[in-house]
CSV table of C-alpha atoms and ligand atoms in Angstrom, one decimal:
chain,number,residue,atom,x,y,z
H,8,MET,CA,-32.7,143.8,-96.1
H,9,LEU,CA,-36.3,144.8,-95.4
H,10,ARG,CA,-36.7,146.2,-91.9
H,11,SER,CA,-39.8,147.8,-90.8
H,12,GLY,CA,-41.7,149.6,-88.2
H,13,LEU,CA,-44.0,146.8,-87.4
H,14,LEU,CA,-47.5,146.7,-86.0
H,15,LEU,CA,-48.6,143.9,-84.1
H,16,GLY,CA,-52.0,142.5,-83.2
H,17,HIS,CA,-52.6,139.5,-81.2
H,18,PHE,CA,-54.8,138.2,-83.9
H,19,TRP,CA,-52.8,139.2,-86.9
H,20,GLU,CA,-49.6,138.0,-88.5
H,21,PHE,CA,-47.7,139.8,-91.1
H,22,GLY,CA,-45.1,139.0,-93.7
H,23,ALA,CA,-43.8,139.9,-97.1
H,24,GLU,CA,-45.5,138.9,-100.3
H,25,GLU,CA,-44.0,136.1,-102.3
H,26,GLY,CA,-40.9,137.4,-104.0
H,27,ASP,CA,-40.2,140.0,-101.3
H,28,GLU,CA,-37.6,137.7,-99.8
H,29,VAL,CA,-34.0,138.9,-99.9
H,30,ALA,CA,-31.3,136.3,-99.7
H,31,GLY,CA,-30.4,135.5,-96.2
H,32,THR,CA,-33.1,137.7,-94.6
H,33,PRO,CA,-36.4,136.8,-93.1
H,34,ARG,CA,-39.7,137.7,-94.8
H,35,ILE,CA,-40.9,140.8,-93.1
H,36,MET,CA,-43.7,143.0,-94.2
H,37,THR,CA,-42.7,146.5,-95.2
H,38,THR,CA,-45.9,148.3,-94.6
H,39,ALA,CA,-45.3,150.1,-91.4
H,40,SER,CA,-48.1,150.6,-88.9
H,41,TRP,CA,-45.8,150.9,-85.9
H,42,PRO,CA,-45.9,154.7,-85.3
H,43,GLN,CA,-43.9,156.5,-87.9
H,44,VAL,CA,-41.6,158.1,-85.3
H,45,GLU,CA,-40.1,154.7,-84.7
H,46,GLU,CA,-39.1,154.2,-88.3
H,47,ASN,CA,-35.8,155.9,-88.0
H,48,THR,CA,-35.2,154.6,-84.5
H,49,ASP,CA,-34.7,151.1,-85.9
H,50,MET,CA,-31.9,152.4,-88.1
H,51,ALA,CA,-30.4,154.2,-85.2
H,52,THR,CA,-30.7,151.0,-83.2
H,53,ALA,CA,-28.8,149.2,-85.9
H,54,SER,CA,-26.0,151.6,-85.9
H,55,LYS,CA,-25.9,151.6,-82.0
H,56,ARG,CA,-25.5,147.8,-82.3
H,57,GLN,CA,-22.4,148.3,-84.3
H,58,LYS,CA,-20.9,151.0,-82.0
H,59,THR,CA,-21.7,149.6,-78.6
H,60,PRO,CA,-18.6,147.9,-77.2
H,61,GLU,CA,-18.8,144.3,-76.1
H,62,MET,CA,-20.1,144.1,-72.5
H,63,PRO,CA,-19.8,141.1,-70.3
H,64,PHE,CA,-23.3,139.6,-69.8
H,65,VAL,CA,-23.3,137.5,-66.6
H,66,CYS,CA,-27.0,137.1,-65.9
H,67,LEU,CA,-30.3,137.4,-67.7
H,68,THR,CA,-31.1,140.9,-66.4
H,69,ASP,CA,-27.8,142.2,-68.0
H,70,PHE,CA,-29.4,141.3,-71.3
H,71,GLN,CA,-32.6,143.1,-70.2
H,72,ALA,CA,-30.7,146.3,-69.5
H,73,GLN,CA,-28.8,146.2,-72.8
H,74,ALA,CA,-31.9,145.3,-74.8
H,75,ARG,CA,-33.7,148.4,-73.5
H,76,GLU,CA,-30.8,150.5,-74.8
H,77,ARG,CA,-30.9,148.9,-78.2
H,78,LEU,CA,-34.6,148.8,-79.0
H,79,SER,CA,-36.9,151.6,-79.9
H,80,LYS,CA,-39.3,152.7,-77.1
H,81,THR,CA,-42.3,151.3,-78.8
H,82,THR,CA,-40.7,148.0,-79.4
H,83,TRP,CA,-39.3,147.8,-75.8
H,84,ASP,CA,-42.8,148.7,-74.4
H,85,TYR,CA,-44.4,146.1,-76.5
H,86,ILE,CA,-42.0,143.3,-75.4
H,87,GLU,CA,-41.7,144.3,-71.8
H,88,GLY,CA,-45.2,145.6,-71.0
H,89,GLY,CA,-47.8,143.8,-68.9
H,90,ALA,CA,-51.5,144.2,-68.8
H,91,GLY,CA,-53.4,146.7,-66.6
H,92,GLU,CA,-51.2,148.0,-63.8
H,93,GLY,CA,-48.5,145.3,-64.4
H,94,PHE,CA,-49.2,143.7,-61.1
H,95,THR,CA,-49.1,140.1,-62.3
H,96,LYS,CA,-46.1,140.7,-64.5
H,97,GLU,CA,-44.1,141.9,-61.4
H,98,ASP,CA,-45.6,139.2,-59.2
H,99,ASN,CA,-44.3,136.5,-61.5
H,100,ILE,CA,-40.8,137.5,-60.4
H,101,ALA,CA,-41.5,138.5,-56.8
H,102,ALA,CA,-43.3,135.3,-56.0
H,103,PHE,CA,-40.2,133.3,-56.7
H,104,LYS,CA,-38.3,135.4,-54.2
H,105,LYS,CA,-40.7,134.4,-51.4
H,106,ILE,CA,-39.6,130.8,-51.7
H,107,ARG,CA,-36.5,129.7,-49.9
H,108,LEU,CA,-34.4,126.7,-50.6
H,109,ARG,CA,-33.4,123.9,-48.2
H,110,PRO,CA,-30.0,122.6,-49.4
H,111,ARG,CA,-28.7,119.1,-48.6
H,112,TYR,CA,-24.9,118.6,-48.3
H,113,LEU,CA,-22.4,115.8,-48.1
H,114,LYS,CA,-23.7,114.1,-51.2
H,115,ASP,CA,-21.3,113.4,-54.1
H,116,VAL,CA,-22.0,116.2,-56.5
H,117,SER,CA,-18.9,115.8,-58.6
H,118,GLU,CA,-21.2,115.0,-61.5
H,119,VAL,CA,-24.5,116.8,-62.0
H,120,ASP,CA,-26.8,116.0,-65.0
H,121,THR,CA,-29.3,118.6,-66.1
H,122,ARG,CA,-30.8,116.6,-68.9
H,123,THR,CA,-34.4,115.6,-69.0
H,124,ILE,CA,-37.2,114.4,-71.2
H,125,ILE,CA,-40.4,116.2,-72.3
H,126,GLN,CA,-43.1,114.5,-74.3
H,127,GLY,CA,-40.7,111.6,-74.9
H,128,GLU,CA,-37.9,113.9,-76.3
H,129,LYS,CA,-34.5,114.4,-74.7
H,130,ILE,CA,-33.4,117.9,-74.0
H,131,SER,CA,-30.1,119.1,-72.4
H,132,ALA,CA,-31.9,121.0,-69.5
H,133,PRO,CA,-35.4,121.7,-68.5
H,134,ILE,CA,-35.1,125.2,-69.9
H,135,CYS,CA,-36.9,125.9,-73.2
H,136,ILE,CA,-38.4,128.7,-75.2
H,137,SER,CA,-42.0,130.0,-74.9
H,138,PRO,CA,-43.8,131.2,-78.0
H,139,THR,CA,-43.4,134.9,-78.5
H,140,GLY,CA,-44.5,136.7,-81.7
H,141,PHE,CA,-42.6,138.9,-84.1
H,142,HIS,CA,-38.9,138.1,-83.3
H,143,CYS,CA,-37.9,140.3,-86.3
H,144,LEU,CA,-38.7,143.2,-84.1
H,145,ALA,CA,-35.7,142.3,-81.9
H,146,TRP,CA,-33.3,141.1,-84.6
H,147,PRO,CA,-33.5,141.0,-88.4
H,148,ASP,CA,-33.2,137.2,-88.7
H,149,GLY,CA,-35.9,136.9,-86.1
H,150,GLU,CA,-37.2,133.3,-85.5
H,151,MET,CA,-34.4,131.8,-87.7
H,152,SER,CA,-31.8,133.1,-85.2
H,153,THR,CA,-33.9,131.8,-82.3
H,154,ALA,CA,-34.3,128.4,-83.9
H,155,ARG,CA,-30.6,128.0,-84.5
H,156,ALA,CA,-29.8,128.9,-81.0
H,157,ALA,CA,-32.4,126.5,-79.6
H,158,GLN,CA,-31.0,123.7,-81.8
H,159,ALA,CA,-27.4,124.5,-80.6
H,160,ALA,CA,-28.6,124.4,-77.0
H,161,ASP,CA,-30.5,121.2,-77.6
H,162,ILE,CA,-33.7,122.4,-76.1
H,163,CYS,CA,-37.3,122.9,-77.3
H,164,TYR,CA,-38.5,126.0,-79.1
H,165,ILE,CA,-42.2,126.7,-79.2
H,166,THR,CA,-42.8,128.7,-82.4
H,167,SER,CA,-45.6,131.2,-82.2
H,168,THR,CA,-48.5,131.5,-84.6
H,169,TYR,CA,-47.2,135.0,-85.0
H,170,ALA,CA,-43.7,134.2,-86.0
H,171,SER,CA,-42.3,136.8,-88.4
H,172,CYS,CA,-40.4,134.2,-90.5
H,173,THR,CA,-42.2,131.5,-92.4
H,174,LEU,CA,-42.4,128.0,-90.7
H,175,GLU,CA,-40.5,126.6,-93.7
H,176,ASP,CA,-37.6,129.0,-93.2
H,177,ILE,CA,-37.5,128.3,-89.5
H,178,VAL,CA,-37.3,124.6,-90.0
H,179,ALA,CA,-34.8,124.8,-92.9
H,180,THR,CA,-32.4,126.9,-90.9
H,181,ALA,CA,-32.4,124.5,-87.9
H,182,PRO,CA,-33.6,121.2,-89.2
H,183,ARG,CA,-32.5,119.1,-86.2
H,184,GLY,CA,-34.1,121.3,-83.5
H,185,LEU,CA,-36.9,120.1,-81.3
H,186,ARG,CA,-39.9,122.3,-82.1
H,187,TRP,CA,-43.5,122.6,-80.9
H,188,PHE,CA,-46.0,124.9,-82.6
H,189,GLN,CA,-48.2,127.3,-80.7
H,190,LEU,CA,-51.7,127.8,-82.1
H,191,TYR,CA,-54.1,130.6,-81.5
H,192,VAL,CA,-57.2,128.8,-82.6
H,193,GLN,CA,-58.7,130.8,-85.5
H,194,ARG,CA,-62.4,131.3,-86.3
H,195,ASP,CA,-61.9,129.6,-89.6
H,196,ARG,CA,-61.7,125.8,-89.0
H,197,GLN,CA,-60.3,125.0,-92.4
H,198,LEU,CA,-57.4,127.4,-91.7
H,199,ASN,CA,-56.7,125.7,-88.4
H,200,LYS,CA,-56.7,122.4,-90.1
H,201,GLN,CA,-54.3,123.5,-92.9
H,202,LEU,CA,-52.0,125.0,-90.4
H,203,ILE,CA,-51.9,121.9,-88.2
H,204,GLN,CA,-51.3,119.6,-91.1
H,205,ARG,CA,-48.5,121.9,-92.3
H,206,VAL,CA,-46.7,122.0,-88.9
H,207,GLU,CA,-47.1,118.2,-88.6
H,208,SER,CA,-45.6,117.6,-92.0
H,209,LEU,CA,-42.8,120.1,-91.2
H,210,GLY,CA,-41.8,117.9,-88.2
H,211,PHE,CA,-43.1,119.9,-85.2
H,212,LYS,CA,-43.5,117.5,-82.4
H,213,ALA,CA,-46.5,119.0,-80.4
H,214,LEU,CA,-49.3,121.4,-80.7
H,215,VAL,CA,-49.5,124.1,-78.0
H,216,ILE,CA,-53.0,125.7,-77.8
H,217,THR,CA,-52.9,129.0,-76.0
H,218,VAL,CA,-56.1,129.3,-74.0
H,219,ASP,CA,-55.7,132.7,-72.3
H,220,VAL,CA,-56.3,135.0,-75.3
H,221,PRO,CA,-60.0,135.0,-76.2
H,222,ILE,CA,-59.3,138.7,-76.5
H,223,THR,CA,-56.2,140.8,-76.0
H,224,GLY,CA,-55.4,142.0,-72.5
H,225,ASN,CA,-55.4,145.7,-71.8
H,226,ARG,CA,-51.9,146.7,-72.5
H,227,ARG,CA,-51.6,150.4,-71.6
H,228,HIS,CA,-48.2,151.0,-73.1
H,229,ASP,CA,-49.3,149.9,-76.5
H,230,ILE,CA,-52.3,152.1,-76.3
H,231,ARG,CA,-50.2,155.1,-75.2
H,232,ASN,CA,-47.8,154.4,-78.0
H,233,GLN,CA,-50.7,154.3,-80.4
H,234,VAL,CA,-49.9,150.8,-81.5
H,235,ASP,CA,-53.1,150.2,-83.3
H,236,LEU,CA,-54.0,146.6,-82.9
H,237,LYS,CA,-56.9,146.6,-85.2
H,238,THR,CA,-56.1,148.5,-88.3
H,239,ASN,CA,-53.3,148.7,-90.9
H,240,LEU,CA,-52.3,145.2,-90.4
H,241,LEU,CA,-50.6,143.2,-93.0
H,242,LEU,CA,-50.9,139.6,-92.3
H,243,LYS,CA,-48.4,136.9,-93.3
H,244,ASP,CA,-50.3,134.3,-95.2
H,245,LEU,CA,-50.0,131.3,-93.0
H,246,ARG,CA,-50.9,128.9,-95.7
H,247,SER,CA,-48.1,126.8,-97.1
H,248,PRO,CA,-46.3,128.6,-100.0
H,249,LYS,CA,-47.5,125.7,-102.2
H,250,GLU,CA,-51.2,126.2,-101.4
H,251,SER,CA,-52.9,128.5,-103.9
H,252,SER,CA,-56.4,128.3,-102.6
H,253,GLY,CA,-58.3,127.9,-99.4
H,254,PRO,CA,-58.8,130.2,-96.5
H,255,CYS,CA,-56.3,132.8,-95.5
H,256,LEU,CA,-55.5,134.1,-92.1
H,257,GLN,CA,-55.9,137.6,-93.3
H,258,MET,CA,-59.6,137.2,-93.1
H,259,SER,CA,-59.6,135.4,-89.8
H,260,SER,CA,-58.8,136.0,-86.2
H,261,ILE,CA,-58.6,134.2,-82.8
H,262,ASP,CA,-61.9,132.5,-82.0
H,263,PRO,CA,-63.3,133.7,-78.7
H,264,SER,CA,-66.0,131.0,-78.8
H,265,ASN,CA,-63.3,128.3,-78.6
H,266,CYS,CA,-64.2,126.0,-75.7
H,267,TRP,CA,-63.4,122.6,-74.1
H,268,ASP,CA,-65.7,120.7,-76.5
H,269,ASP,CA,-63.7,121.9,-79.5
H,270,LEU,CA,-60.6,120.1,-78.3
H,271,SER,CA,-62.0,116.8,-79.6
H,272,TRP,CA,-62.2,118.3,-83.1
H,273,LEU,CA,-58.5,119.3,-82.9
H,274,GLN,CA,-57.6,115.9,-81.6
H,275,SER,CA,-59.4,114.3,-84.5
H,276,ILE,CA,-57.3,116.1,-87.1
H,277,THR,CA,-53.8,115.6,-85.6
H,278,GLN,CA,-51.6,112.9,-84.2
H,279,LEU,CA,-49.5,115.5,-82.3
H,280,PRO,CA,-49.7,115.7,-78.5
H,281,ILE,CA,-51.8,118.7,-77.5
H,282,ILE,CA,-50.6,120.9,-74.7
H,283,LEU,CA,-52.7,123.7,-73.2
H,284,LYS,CA,-50.9,126.9,-72.4
H,285,GLY,CA,-52.4,129.4,-69.9
H,286,ILE,CA,-54.0,127.1,-67.3
H,287,LEU,CA,-53.9,128.6,-63.8
H,288,THR,CA,-56.5,126.7,-61.7
H,289,LYS,CA,-57.1,123.2,-60.5
H,290,GLU,CA,-60.6,123.2,-62.1
H,291,ASP,CA,-59.2,123.8,-65.6
H,292,ALA,CA,-56.3,121.4,-64.9
H,293,GLU,CA,-58.8,118.6,-64.1
H,294,LEU,CA,-60.8,119.4,-67.3
H,295,ALA,CA,-57.6,119.3,-69.3
H,296,VAL,CA,-56.9,115.7,-68.0
H,297,LYS,CA,-60.5,114.8,-68.6
H,298,HIS,CA,-60.2,116.0,-72.2
H,299,ASN,CA,-57.1,113.9,-72.8
H,300,VAL,CA,-54.6,116.5,-73.5
H,301,GLN,CA,-50.9,115.5,-73.0
H,302,GLY,CA,-49.6,118.5,-71.1
H,303,ILE,CA,-50.3,121.9,-69.5
H,304,ILE,CA,-48.2,125.0,-69.4
H,305,VAL,CA,-49.0,126.9,-66.2
H,306,SER,CA,-48.8,130.5,-67.5
H,307,ASN,CA,-50.4,133.9,-67.3
H,308,HIS,CA,-48.9,135.0,-70.6
H,309,GLY,CA,-46.1,136.9,-68.8
H,310,GLY,CA,-48.8,139.1,-67.1
H,311,ARG,CA,-49.9,140.4,-70.5
H,312,GLN,CA,-53.5,139.2,-70.4
H,313,LEU,CA,-55.6,139.4,-67.2
H,314,ASP,CA,-53.8,141.5,-64.6
H,315,GLU,CA,-54.1,140.4,-60.9
H,316,VAL,CA,-54.2,136.7,-61.6
H,317,LEU,CA,-51.9,134.4,-59.7
H,318,ALA,CA,-48.2,134.4,-60.3
H,319,SER,CA,-47.3,131.4,-62.4
H,320,ILE,CA,-45.2,129.8,-59.6
H,321,ASP,CA,-48.1,130.3,-57.1
H,322,ALA,CA,-50.6,128.5,-59.5
H,323,LEU,CA,-48.2,125.6,-60.1
H,324,THR,CA,-48.8,123.7,-56.9
H,325,GLU,CA,-52.6,123.4,-57.3
H,326,VAL,CA,-52.3,122.4,-61.0
H,327,VAL,CA,-49.7,119.8,-60.2
H,328,ALA,CA,-51.9,118.4,-57.5
H,329,ALA,CA,-54.9,118.3,-59.7
H,330,VAL,CA,-53.4,116.4,-62.6
H,331,LYS,CA,-52.0,113.7,-60.2
H,332,GLY,CA,-49.1,112.8,-62.4
H,333,LYS,CA,-51.3,111.9,-65.4
H,334,ILE,CA,-49.8,114.5,-67.7
H,335,GLU,CA,-46.7,116.6,-67.8
H,336,VAL,CA,-47.0,120.1,-66.3
H,337,TYR,CA,-44.7,122.9,-67.4
H,338,LEU,CA,-44.4,126.6,-66.3
H,339,ASP,CA,-43.5,130.0,-67.8
H,340,GLY,CA,-43.6,133.5,-66.4
H,341,GLY,CA,-40.8,135.2,-64.4
H,342,ILE,CA,-38.0,132.7,-64.8
H,343,ARG,CA,-34.8,134.7,-64.6
H,344,THR,CA,-32.4,132.6,-62.6
H,345,GLY,CA,-31.2,129.1,-62.1
H,346,ASN,CA,-32.9,129.1,-58.7
H,347,ASP,CA,-36.2,129.9,-60.3
H,348,VAL,CA,-35.8,126.8,-62.5
H,349,LEU,CA,-34.9,124.7,-59.5
H,350,LYS,CA,-37.9,126.0,-57.5
H,351,SER,CA,-40.3,125.3,-60.4
H,352,LEU,CA,-39.1,121.7,-60.8
H,353,ALA,CA,-39.2,121.2,-57.0
H,354,LEU,CA,-42.9,122.2,-57.1
H,355,GLY,CA,-43.7,119.8,-59.9
H,356,ALA,CA,-42.9,121.4,-63.2
H,357,LYS,CA,-41.2,119.1,-65.7
H,358,CYS,CA,-39.6,122.0,-67.5
H,359,VAL,CA,-39.8,125.8,-67.7
H,360,PHE,CA,-40.0,128.1,-70.6
H,361,LEU,CA,-38.6,131.6,-71.2
H,362,GLY,CA,-40.5,134.5,-72.9
H,363,ARG,CA,-38.9,137.9,-72.6
H,364,PRO,CA,-35.3,136.8,-71.8
H,365,ILE,CA,-35.1,135.2,-75.3
H,366,LEU,CA,-36.1,138.5,-76.9
H,367,TRP,CA,-33.5,140.4,-74.8
H,368,GLY,CA,-30.9,138.0,-76.0
H,369,LEU,CA,-32.0,138.4,-79.6
H,370,ALA,CA,-32.0,142.2,-79.3
H,371,CYS,CA,-28.5,142.3,-77.9
H,372,LYS,CA,-26.7,139.8,-80.1
H,373,GLY,CA,-29.1,137.8,-82.3
H,374,GLU,CA,-28.5,134.1,-82.3
H,375,ARG,CA,-25.4,134.4,-80.1
H,376,GLY,CA,-27.4,136.3,-77.6
H,377,VAL,CA,-30.1,133.7,-77.3
H,378,GLU,CA,-27.4,131.0,-77.0
H,379,GLU,CA,-25.8,133.0,-74.2
H,380,VAL,CA,-29.1,133.5,-72.4
H,381,LEU,CA,-29.8,129.8,-72.5
H,382,ASN,CA,-26.2,128.9,-71.5
H,383,ILE,CA,-26.1,131.3,-68.6
H,384,LEU,CA,-29.4,130.0,-67.2
H,385,LYS,CA,-28.3,126.4,-67.7
H,386,ASN,CA,-25.1,127.1,-65.9
H,387,GLU,CA,-26.9,128.8,-63.0
H,388,PHE,CA,-29.3,125.9,-62.8
H,389,HIS,CA,-26.4,123.5,-62.7
H,390,THR,CA,-24.9,125.5,-59.8
H,391,SER,CA,-28.3,125.5,-58.0
H,392,MET,CA,-28.6,121.7,-58.4
H,393,THR,CA,-25.0,121.2,-57.2
H,394,LEU,CA,-25.4,123.5,-54.1
H,395,THR,CA,-28.7,121.8,-53.1
H,396,GLY,CA,-27.3,118.3,-53.5
H,397,CYS,CA,-29.3,117.3,-56.6
H,398,ARG,CA,-27.3,115.1,-59.0
H,399,SER,CA,-30.1,114.6,-61.5
H,400,VAL,CA,-33.4,116.3,-62.2
H,401,ALA,CA,-35.1,113.2,-60.8
H,402,GLU,CA,-33.6,114.1,-57.4
H,403,ILE,CA,-35.3,117.5,-57.3
H,404,ASN,CA,-38.3,117.4,-55.1
H,405,ARG,CA,-40.6,119.3,-52.8
H,406,ASP,CA,-38.2,118.8,-49.8
H,407,LEU,CA,-36.0,121.5,-51.3
H,408,ILE,CA,-38.7,124.2,-50.7
H,409,GLN,CA,-39.4,126.4,-47.7
H,410,PHE,CA,-42.0,129.0,-48.2
H,411,SER,CA,-40.8,132.2,-46.5
H,412,ARG,CA,-42.6,133.3,-43.3
H,413,LEU,CA,-41.7,136.9,-44.1
J,507,LIG,C1,-45.7,136.6,-75.6
J,507,LIG,N1,-46.4,135.5,-75.2
J,507,LIG,C2,-47.1,134.7,-76.2
J,507,LIG,N2,-47.7,133.6,-75.9
J,507,LIG,C3,-48.3,132.8,-76.9
J,507,LIG,O1,-48.9,131.8,-76.6
J,507,LIG,N3,-48.2,133.2,-78.2
J,507,LIG,C4,-47.6,134.4,-78.6
J,507,LIG,O2,-47.5,134.7,-79.8
J,507,LIG,C5,-47.0,135.2,-77.6
J,507,LIG,N4,-46.4,136.4,-77.9
J,507,LIG,C6,-45.7,137.0,-76.9
J,507,LIG,C7,-45.0,138.2,-77.3
J,507,LIG,C8,-44.2,138.9,-76.3
J,507,LIG,C9,-43.5,140.1,-76.7
J,507,LIG,C10,-44.2,138.4,-75.0
J,507,LIG,C11,-43.4,139.1,-73.9
J,507,LIG,C12,-45.0,137.3,-74.6
J,507,LIG,C13,-46.4,135.0,-73.8
J,507,LIG,C14,-45.2,134.0,-73.7
J,507,LIG,O3,-45.4,132.8,-74.4
J,507,LIG,C15,-44.9,133.6,-72.2
J,507,LIG,O4,-46.1,133.1,-71.6
J,507,LIG,C16,-44.4,134.8,-71.3
J,507,LIG,O5,-43.6,135.7,-72.0
J,507,LIG,C17,-43.6,134.2,-70.1
J,507,LIG,O6,-43.2,135.2,-69.3
J,507,LIG,P1,-41.7,135.8,-69.2
J,507,LIG,O7,-40.8,134.7,-69.4
J,507,LIG,O8,-41.7,136.8,-70.4
J,507,LIG,O9,-41.7,136.4,-67.9
């Protein structure tokens, strides 16, 4: 199995060359640009995995604590870190705790149904997976494990542009799963077009355009750890394995000139619904509706881009009000409990997405860890619904919410 110290850049992807694949393992680049000191740590981590006795994991933060033990410091910092002083990253969680619930009783809650529909597709609960790059950092099978767990849980998995497994492998390993594809719009239009056509033909059901990364945020941990974001990068070729010519992502990068007017070009080359990820204001929400996108993910990239922006849950209300029910609104950032899911839906989100908790699950137990993270959260959400008197997600509304006066 190829395991590497990996270097990440927001604009680069990496992967093995054709032929580097070993049966049953993902394609990972072998050129290490993650600091050398981490090389052996990954091996130590692997042996720790075998020795650590099975622990009961009862909530998402149990996975966080164990993941920290199991990952190398550089990898942990990369996954966990926020931008700047980490204020928004912390606030994503703290803001949920300022909201109190108003339960209603004496309703028949003997049957509670967590199922819902996003973009016309049924899912078992409004709890899905945000795009995060480089899952092979957390577990050798990387995105293939994530995809299988998402399929088993019957929820949506947004695959990142920077997946460390090929899109073909991800689809092959979980062919029945609901998948959306997250695109960082590249400077090279032809490359965007090829990638979009490829995900469309692979059966991805929506295109998620991340708008909050014209450049990478200032991530101090990565700088301190000398994670070099600009050099020594080996990029996975995002072209289809069948394509022998045409542009290659290696020569390209995220396009900071991308703007509202460019959406019409994207819309002209795909039939897929387009969802904008990273919207935080009513002004941009109104523009999104005006430009005929099909959905918005209210998100601050888990506090990894601009520090001191609003917590996601604090931005949700103005975005929901601005779109006036014309398109679906989702949220990610700081979801750690079933109550967080309930509060998000009460304030107008159709569904929430998880970033870091999925990587914690992967780091602890691979596919099984992701399944457990999803199941724990789904069970907590079921309990939250039951104890507030909501028998279906349609019954979750603004009346459940009391903003704390503290
Ligand atoms: C991310 N995020 C992200 N977003 C995106 O659109 N494309 C990507 O490739 C990545 N990669 C990525 C890597 C890592 C390690 C993290 C932690 C996050 C942001 C992600 O989709 C999501 O917005 C946040 O992670 C949500 O916050 P929580 O759930 O981590 O608090």
